[in-house]
mmCIF file of N, CA and C in Angstrom:
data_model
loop_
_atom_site.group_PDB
_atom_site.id
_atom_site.type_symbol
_atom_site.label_atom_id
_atom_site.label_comp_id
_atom_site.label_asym_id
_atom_site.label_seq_id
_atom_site.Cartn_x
_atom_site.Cartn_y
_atom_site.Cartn_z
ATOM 1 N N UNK X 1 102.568 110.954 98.182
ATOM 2 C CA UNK X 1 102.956 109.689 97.586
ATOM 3 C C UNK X 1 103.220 108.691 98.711
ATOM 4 N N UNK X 2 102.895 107.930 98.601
ATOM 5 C CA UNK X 2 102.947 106.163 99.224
ATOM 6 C C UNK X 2 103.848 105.541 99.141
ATOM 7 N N UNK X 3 104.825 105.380 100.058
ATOM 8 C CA UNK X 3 105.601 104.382 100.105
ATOM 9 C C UNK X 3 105.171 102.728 99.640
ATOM 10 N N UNK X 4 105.772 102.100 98.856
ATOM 11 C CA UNK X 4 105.514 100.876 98.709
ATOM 12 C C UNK X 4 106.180 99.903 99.739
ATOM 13 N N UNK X 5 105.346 98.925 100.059
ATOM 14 C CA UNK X 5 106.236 97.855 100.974
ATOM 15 C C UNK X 5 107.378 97.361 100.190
ATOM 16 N N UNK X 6 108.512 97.066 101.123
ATOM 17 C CA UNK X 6 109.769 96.392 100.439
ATOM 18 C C UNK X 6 109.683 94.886 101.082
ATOM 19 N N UNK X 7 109.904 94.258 100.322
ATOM 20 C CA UNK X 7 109.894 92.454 100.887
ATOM 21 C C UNK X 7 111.213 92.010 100.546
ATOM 22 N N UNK X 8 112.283 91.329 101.165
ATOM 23 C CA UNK X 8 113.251 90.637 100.195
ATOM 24 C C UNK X 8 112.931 89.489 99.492
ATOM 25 N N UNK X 9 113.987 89.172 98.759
ATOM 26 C CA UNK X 9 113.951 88.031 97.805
ATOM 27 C C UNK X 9 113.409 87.153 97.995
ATOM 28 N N UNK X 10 112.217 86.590 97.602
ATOM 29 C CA UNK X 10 111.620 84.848 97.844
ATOM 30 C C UNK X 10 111.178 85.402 98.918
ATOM 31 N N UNK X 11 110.374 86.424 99.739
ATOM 32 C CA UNK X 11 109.589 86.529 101.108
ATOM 33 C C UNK X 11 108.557 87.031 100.772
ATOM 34 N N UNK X 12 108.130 87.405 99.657
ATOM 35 C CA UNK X 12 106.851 88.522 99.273
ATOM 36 C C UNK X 12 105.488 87.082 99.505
ATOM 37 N N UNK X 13 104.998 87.728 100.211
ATOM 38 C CA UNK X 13 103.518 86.893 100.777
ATOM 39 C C UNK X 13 102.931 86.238 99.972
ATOM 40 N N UNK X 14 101.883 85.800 99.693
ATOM 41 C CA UNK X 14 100.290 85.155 98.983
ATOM 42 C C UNK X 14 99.936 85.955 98.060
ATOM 43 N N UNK X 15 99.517 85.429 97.155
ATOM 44 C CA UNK X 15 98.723 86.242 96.579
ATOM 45 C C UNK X 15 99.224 87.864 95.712
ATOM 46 N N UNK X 16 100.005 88.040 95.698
ATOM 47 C CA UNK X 16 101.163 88.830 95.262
ATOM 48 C C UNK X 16 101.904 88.071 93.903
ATOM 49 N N UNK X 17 102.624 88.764 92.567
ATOM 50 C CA UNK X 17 103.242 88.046 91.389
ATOM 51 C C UNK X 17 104.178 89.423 90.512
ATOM 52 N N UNK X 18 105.191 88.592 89.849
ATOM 53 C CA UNK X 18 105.830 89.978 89.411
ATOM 54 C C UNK X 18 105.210 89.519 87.676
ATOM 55 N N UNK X 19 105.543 90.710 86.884
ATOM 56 C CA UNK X 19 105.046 90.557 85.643
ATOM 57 C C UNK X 19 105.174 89.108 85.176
ATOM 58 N N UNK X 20 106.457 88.314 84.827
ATOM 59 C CA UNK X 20 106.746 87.099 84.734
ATOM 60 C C UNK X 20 106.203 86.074 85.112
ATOM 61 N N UNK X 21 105.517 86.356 86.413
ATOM 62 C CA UNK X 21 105.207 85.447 87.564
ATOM 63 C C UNK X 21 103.780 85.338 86.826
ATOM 64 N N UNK X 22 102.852 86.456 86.422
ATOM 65 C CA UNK X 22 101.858 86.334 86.227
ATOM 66 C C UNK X 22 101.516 86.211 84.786
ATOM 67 N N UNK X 23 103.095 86.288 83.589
ATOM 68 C CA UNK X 23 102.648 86.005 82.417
ATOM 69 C C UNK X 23 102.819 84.553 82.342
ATOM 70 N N UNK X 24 103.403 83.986 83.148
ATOM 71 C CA UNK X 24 103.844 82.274 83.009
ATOM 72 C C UNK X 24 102.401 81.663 83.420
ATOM 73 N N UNK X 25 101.568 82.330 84.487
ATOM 74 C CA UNK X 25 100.331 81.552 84.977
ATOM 75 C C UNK X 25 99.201 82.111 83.941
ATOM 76 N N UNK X 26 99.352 82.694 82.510
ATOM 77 C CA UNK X 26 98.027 83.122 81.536
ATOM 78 C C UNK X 26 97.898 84.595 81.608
ATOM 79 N N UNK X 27 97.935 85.127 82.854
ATOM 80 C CA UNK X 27 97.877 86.779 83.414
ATOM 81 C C UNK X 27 98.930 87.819 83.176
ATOM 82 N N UNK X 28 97.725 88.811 83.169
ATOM 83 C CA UNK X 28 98.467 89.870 82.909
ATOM 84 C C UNK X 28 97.879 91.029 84.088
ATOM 85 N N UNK X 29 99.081 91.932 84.346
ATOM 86 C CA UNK X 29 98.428 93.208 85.513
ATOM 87 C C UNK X 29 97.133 93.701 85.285
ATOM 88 N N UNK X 30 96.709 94.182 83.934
ATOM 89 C CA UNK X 30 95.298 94.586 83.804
ATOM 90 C C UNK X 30 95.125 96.177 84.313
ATOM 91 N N UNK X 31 95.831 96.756 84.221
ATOM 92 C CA UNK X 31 95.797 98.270 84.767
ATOM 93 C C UNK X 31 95.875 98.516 86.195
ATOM 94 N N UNK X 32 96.141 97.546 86.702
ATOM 95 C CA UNK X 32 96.259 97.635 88.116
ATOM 96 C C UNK X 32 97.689 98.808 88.870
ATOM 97 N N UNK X 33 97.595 99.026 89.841
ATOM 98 C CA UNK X 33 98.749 99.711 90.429
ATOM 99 C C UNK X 33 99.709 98.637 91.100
ATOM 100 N N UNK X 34 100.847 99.017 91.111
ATOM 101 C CA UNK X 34 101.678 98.421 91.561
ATOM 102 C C UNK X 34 101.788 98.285 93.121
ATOM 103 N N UNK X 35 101.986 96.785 94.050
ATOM 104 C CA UNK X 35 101.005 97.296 95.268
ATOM 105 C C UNK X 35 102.571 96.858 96.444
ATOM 106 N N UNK X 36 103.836 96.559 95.641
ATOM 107 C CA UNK X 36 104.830 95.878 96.703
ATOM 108 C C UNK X 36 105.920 96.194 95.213
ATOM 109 N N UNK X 37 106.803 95.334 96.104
ATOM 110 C CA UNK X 37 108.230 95.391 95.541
ATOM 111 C C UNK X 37 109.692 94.078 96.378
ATOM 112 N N UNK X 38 110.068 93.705 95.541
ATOM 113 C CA UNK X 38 110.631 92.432 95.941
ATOM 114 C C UNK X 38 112.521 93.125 95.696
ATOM 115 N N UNK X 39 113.296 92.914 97.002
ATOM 116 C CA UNK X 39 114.753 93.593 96.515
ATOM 117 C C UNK X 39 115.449 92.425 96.581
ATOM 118 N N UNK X 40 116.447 91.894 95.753
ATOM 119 C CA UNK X 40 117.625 90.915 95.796
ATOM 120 C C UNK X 40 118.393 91.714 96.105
ATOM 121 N N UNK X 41 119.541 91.550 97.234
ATOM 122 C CA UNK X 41 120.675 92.085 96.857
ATOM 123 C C UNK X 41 121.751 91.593 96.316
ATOM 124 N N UNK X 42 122.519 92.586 95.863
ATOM 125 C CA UNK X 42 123.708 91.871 94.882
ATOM 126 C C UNK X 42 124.800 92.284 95.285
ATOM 127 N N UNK X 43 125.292 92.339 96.962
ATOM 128 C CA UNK X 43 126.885 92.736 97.030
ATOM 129 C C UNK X 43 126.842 94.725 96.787
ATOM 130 N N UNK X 44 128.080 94.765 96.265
ATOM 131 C CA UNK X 44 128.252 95.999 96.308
ATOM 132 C C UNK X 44 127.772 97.232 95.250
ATOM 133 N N UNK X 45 126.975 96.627 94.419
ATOM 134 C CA UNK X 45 126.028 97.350 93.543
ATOM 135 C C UNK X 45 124.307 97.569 94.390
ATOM 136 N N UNK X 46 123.679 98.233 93.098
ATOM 137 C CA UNK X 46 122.616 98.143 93.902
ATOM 138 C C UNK X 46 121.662 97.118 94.617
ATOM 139 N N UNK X 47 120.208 97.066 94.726
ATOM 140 C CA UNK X 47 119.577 95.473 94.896
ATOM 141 C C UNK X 47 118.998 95.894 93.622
ATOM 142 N N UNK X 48 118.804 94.424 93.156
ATOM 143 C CA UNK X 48 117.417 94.155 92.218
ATOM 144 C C UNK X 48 116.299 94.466 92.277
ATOM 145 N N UNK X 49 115.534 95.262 91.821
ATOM 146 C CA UNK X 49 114.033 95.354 92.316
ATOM 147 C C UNK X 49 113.326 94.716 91.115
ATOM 148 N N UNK X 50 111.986 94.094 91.905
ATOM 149 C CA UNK X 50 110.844 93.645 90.858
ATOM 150 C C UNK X 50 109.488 93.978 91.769
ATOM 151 N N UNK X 51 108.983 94.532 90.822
ATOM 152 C CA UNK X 51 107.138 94.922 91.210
ATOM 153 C C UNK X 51 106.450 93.963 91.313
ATOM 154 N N UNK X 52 105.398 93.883 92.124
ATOM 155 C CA UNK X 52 104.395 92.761 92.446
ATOM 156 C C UNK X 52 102.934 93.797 92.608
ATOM 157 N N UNK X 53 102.433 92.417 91.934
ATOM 158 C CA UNK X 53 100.746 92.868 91.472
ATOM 159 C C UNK X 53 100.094 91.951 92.018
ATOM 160 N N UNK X 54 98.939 92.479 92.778
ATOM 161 C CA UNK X 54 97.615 91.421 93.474
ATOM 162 C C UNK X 54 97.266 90.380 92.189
ATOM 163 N N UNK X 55 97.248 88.964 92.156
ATOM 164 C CA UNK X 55 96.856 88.087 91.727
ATOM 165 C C UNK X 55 95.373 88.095 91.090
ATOM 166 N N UNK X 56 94.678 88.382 92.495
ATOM 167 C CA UNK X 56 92.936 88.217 92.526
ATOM 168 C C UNK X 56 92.614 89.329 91.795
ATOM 169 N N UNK X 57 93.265 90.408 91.235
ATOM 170 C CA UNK X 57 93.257 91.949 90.144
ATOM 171 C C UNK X 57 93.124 91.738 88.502
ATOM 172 N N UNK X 58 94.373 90.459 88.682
ATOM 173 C CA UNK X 58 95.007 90.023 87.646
ATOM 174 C C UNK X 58 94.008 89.837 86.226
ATOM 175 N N UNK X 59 94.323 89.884 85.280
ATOM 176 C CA UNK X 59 93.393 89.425 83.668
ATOM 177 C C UNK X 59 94.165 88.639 83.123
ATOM 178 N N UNK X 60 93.110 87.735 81.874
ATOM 179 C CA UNK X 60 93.756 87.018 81.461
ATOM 180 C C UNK X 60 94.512 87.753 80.223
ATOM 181 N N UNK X 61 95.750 86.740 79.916
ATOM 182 C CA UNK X 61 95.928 87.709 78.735
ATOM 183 C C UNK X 61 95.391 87.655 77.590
ATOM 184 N N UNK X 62 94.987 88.556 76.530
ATOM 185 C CA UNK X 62 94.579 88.232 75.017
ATOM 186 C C UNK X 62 94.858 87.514 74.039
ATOM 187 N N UNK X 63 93.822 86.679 74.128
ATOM 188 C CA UNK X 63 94.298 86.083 72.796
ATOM 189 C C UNK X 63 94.851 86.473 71.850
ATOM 190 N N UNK X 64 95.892 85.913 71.509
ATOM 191 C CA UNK X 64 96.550 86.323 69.460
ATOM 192 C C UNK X 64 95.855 85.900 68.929
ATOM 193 N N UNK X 65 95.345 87.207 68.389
ATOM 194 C CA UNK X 65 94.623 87.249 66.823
ATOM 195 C C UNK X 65 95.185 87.412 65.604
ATOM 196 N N UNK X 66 94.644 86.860 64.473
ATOM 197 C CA UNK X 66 95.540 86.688 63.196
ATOM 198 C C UNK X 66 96.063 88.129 62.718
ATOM 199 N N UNK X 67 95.293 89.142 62.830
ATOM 200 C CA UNK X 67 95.746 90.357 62.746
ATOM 201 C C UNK X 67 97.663 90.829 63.645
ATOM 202 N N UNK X 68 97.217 90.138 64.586
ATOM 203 C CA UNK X 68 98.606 90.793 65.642
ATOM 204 C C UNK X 68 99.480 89.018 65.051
ATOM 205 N N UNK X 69 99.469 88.258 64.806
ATOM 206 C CA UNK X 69 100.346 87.293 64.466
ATOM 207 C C UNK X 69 101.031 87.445 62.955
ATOM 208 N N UNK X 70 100.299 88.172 62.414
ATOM 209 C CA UNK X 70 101.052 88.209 61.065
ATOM 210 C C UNK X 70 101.509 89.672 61.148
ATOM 211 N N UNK X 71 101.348 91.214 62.127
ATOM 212 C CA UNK X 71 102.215 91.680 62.310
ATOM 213 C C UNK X 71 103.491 91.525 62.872
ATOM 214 N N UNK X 72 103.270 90.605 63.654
ATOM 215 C CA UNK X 72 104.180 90.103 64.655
ATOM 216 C C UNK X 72 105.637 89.696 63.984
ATOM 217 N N UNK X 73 104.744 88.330 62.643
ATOM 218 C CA UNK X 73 105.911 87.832 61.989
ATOM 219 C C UNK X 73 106.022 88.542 61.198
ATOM 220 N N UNK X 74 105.852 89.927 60.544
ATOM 221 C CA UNK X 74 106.618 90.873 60.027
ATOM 222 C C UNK X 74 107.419 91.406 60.572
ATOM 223 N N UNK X 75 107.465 91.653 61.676
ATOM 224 C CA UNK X 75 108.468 92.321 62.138
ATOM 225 C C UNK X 75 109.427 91.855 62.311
ATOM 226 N N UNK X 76 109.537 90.489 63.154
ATOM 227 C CA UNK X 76 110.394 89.711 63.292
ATOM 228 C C UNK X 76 111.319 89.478 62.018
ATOM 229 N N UNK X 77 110.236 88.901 60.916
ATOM 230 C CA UNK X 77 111.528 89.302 59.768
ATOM 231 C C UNK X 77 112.086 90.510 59.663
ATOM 232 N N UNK X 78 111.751 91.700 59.977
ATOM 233 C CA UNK X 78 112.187 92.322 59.422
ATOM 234 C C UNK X 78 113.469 92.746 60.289
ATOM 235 N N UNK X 79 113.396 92.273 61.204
ATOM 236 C CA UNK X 79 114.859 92.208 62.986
ATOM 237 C C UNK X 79 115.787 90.599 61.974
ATOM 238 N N UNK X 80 115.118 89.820 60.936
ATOM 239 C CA UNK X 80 116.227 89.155 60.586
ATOM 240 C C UNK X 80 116.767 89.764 59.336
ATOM 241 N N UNK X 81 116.223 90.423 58.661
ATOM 242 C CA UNK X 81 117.289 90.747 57.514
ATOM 243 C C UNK X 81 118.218 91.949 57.627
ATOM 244 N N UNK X 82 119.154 91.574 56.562
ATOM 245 C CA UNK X 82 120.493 92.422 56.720
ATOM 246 C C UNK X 82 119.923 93.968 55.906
ATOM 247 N N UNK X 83 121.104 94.993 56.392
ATOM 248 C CA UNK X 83 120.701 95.928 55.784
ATOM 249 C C UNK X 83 121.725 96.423 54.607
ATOM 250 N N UNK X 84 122.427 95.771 54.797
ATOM 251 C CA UNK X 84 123.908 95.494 53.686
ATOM 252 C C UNK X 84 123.581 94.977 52.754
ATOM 253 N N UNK X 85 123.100 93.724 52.918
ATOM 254 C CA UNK X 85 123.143 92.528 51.682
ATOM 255 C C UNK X 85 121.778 92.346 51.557
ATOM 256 N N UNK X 86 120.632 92.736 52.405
ATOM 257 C CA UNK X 86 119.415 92.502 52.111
ATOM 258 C C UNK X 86 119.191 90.959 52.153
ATOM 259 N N UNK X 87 119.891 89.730 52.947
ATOM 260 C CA UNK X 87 119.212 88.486 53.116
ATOM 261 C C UNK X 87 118.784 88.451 54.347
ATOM 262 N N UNK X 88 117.785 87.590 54.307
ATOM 263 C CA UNK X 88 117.445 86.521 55.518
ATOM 264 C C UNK X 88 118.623 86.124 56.221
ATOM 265 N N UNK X 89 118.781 86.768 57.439
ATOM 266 C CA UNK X 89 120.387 86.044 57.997
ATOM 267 C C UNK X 89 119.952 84.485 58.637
ATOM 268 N N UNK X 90 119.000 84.407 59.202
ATOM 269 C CA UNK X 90 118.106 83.046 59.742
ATOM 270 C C UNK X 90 118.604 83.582 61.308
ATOM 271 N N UNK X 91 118.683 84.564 61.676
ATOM 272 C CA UNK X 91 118.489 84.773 62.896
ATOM 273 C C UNK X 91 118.169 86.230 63.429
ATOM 274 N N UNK X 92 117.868 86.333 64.288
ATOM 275 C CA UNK X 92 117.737 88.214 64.793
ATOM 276 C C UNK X 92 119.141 89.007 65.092
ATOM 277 N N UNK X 93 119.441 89.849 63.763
ATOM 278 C CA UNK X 93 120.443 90.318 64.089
ATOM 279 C C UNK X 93 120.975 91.178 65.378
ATOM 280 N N UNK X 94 121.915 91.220 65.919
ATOM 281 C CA UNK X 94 122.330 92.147 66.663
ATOM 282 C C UNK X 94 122.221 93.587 66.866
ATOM 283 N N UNK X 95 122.306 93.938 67.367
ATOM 284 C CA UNK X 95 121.723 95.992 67.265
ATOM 285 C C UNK X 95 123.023 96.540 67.450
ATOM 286 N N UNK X 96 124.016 95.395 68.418
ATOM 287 C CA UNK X 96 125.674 96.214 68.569
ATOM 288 C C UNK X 96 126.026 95.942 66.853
ATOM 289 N N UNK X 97 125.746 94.975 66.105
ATOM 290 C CA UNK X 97 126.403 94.757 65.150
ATOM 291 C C UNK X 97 125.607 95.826 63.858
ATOM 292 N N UNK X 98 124.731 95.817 63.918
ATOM 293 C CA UNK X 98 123.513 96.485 63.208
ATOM 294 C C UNK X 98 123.664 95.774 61.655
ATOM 295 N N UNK X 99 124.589 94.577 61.450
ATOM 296 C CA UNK X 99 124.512 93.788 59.807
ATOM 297 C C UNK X 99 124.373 92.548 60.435
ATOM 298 N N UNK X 100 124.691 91.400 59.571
ATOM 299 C CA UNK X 100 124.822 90.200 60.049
ATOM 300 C C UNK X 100 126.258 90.127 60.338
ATOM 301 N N UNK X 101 126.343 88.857 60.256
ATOM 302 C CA UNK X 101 127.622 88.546 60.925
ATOM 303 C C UNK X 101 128.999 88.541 59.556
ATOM 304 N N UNK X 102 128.596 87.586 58.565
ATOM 305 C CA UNK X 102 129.375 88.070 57.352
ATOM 306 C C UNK X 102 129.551 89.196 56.476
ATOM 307 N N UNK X 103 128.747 90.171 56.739
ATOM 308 C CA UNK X 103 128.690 91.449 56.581
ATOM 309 C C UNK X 103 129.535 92.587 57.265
ATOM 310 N N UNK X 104 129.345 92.139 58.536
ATOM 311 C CA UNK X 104 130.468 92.862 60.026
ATOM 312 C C UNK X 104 131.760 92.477 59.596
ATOM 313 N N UNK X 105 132.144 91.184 59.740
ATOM 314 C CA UNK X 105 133.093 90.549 59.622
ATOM 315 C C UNK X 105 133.744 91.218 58.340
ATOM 316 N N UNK X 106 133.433 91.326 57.200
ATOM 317 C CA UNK X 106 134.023 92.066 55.856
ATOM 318 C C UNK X 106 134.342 93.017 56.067
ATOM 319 N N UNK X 107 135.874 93.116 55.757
ATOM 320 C CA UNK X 107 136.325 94.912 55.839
ATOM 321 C C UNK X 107 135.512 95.586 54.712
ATOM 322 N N UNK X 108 135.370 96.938 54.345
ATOM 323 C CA UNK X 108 134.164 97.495 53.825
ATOM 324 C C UNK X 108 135.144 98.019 53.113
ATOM 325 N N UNK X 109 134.974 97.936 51.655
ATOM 326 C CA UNK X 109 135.912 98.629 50.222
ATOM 327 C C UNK X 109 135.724 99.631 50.461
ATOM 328 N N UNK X 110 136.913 100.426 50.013
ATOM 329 C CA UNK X 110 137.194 101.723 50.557
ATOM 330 C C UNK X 110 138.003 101.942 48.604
ATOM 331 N N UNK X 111 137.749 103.607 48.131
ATOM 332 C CA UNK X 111 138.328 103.496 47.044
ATOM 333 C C UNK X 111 139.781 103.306 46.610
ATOM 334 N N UNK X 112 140.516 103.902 47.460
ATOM 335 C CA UNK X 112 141.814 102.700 47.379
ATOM 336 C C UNK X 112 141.886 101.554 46.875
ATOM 337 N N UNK X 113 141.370 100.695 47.726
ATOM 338 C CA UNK X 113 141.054 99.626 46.946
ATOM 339 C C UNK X 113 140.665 99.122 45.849
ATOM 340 N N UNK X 114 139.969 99.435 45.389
ATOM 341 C CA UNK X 114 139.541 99.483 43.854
ATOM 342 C C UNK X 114 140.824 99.908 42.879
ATOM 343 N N UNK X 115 141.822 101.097 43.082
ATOM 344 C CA UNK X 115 142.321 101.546 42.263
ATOM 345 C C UNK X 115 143.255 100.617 42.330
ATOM 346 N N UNK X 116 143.478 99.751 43.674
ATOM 347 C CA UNK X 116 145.086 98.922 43.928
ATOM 348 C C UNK X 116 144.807 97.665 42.647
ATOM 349 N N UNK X 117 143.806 97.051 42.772
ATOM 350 C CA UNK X 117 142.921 96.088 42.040
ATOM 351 C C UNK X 117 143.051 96.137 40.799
ATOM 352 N N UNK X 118 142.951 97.291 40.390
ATOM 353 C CA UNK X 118 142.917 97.603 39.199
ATOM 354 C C UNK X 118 144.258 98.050 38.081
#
């Protein structure tokens, strides 16, 4: 196995891009190998690492097709509705919360309750 070059932060050469770098300019890696590595450090934790991919390797990315856009916005609804109340919350729920927010927020009837009520 091959050591990869290490570059720090903001020094990685020409022609070199990290995933981001190359989805903001249309591109995508394209099966390429990973050919460097970029470290931030952060103090007394570890550094940051990000991979860098040859440019001139690079592909464009695929067009969205109506097929992958209307899976797409299925899914997405389906990251907005509740699983409690079954609405449209109008946003992507949380995964710590796993309901919406007025749903979380509600203490959850317990049968006690019912009998106090009653």
């Amino acid at each position: 196995m091959t050591a990869l070059p290490v570059y720090r932060w903001r020094l990685a050469p020409d022609g070199l891009a990290t995933r981001r770098q190359l989805r903001a300019a249309g591109l995508r890696p394209g099966g390429q190998d990973v050919v460097a590595q970029v470290e931030r450090p952060r103090g007394k934790r570890g550094p940051l690492v990000a991979f860098l991919y040859r440019l001139d390797l690079a592909k464009p990315v695929r067009p969205m097709t109506p097929a992958r856009q209307a899976a797409l916005t299925k899914a997405n609804a389906a990251r907005r509705r509740c699983p409690a109340c079954y609405r449209d919350a109008g946003y992507v729920i949380p995964a710590s919360l796993g309901t919406c927010v007025p749903c979380h927020d509600t203490p959850p009837s317990t049968p006690s309750d019912l009998q106090e009520s009653a």
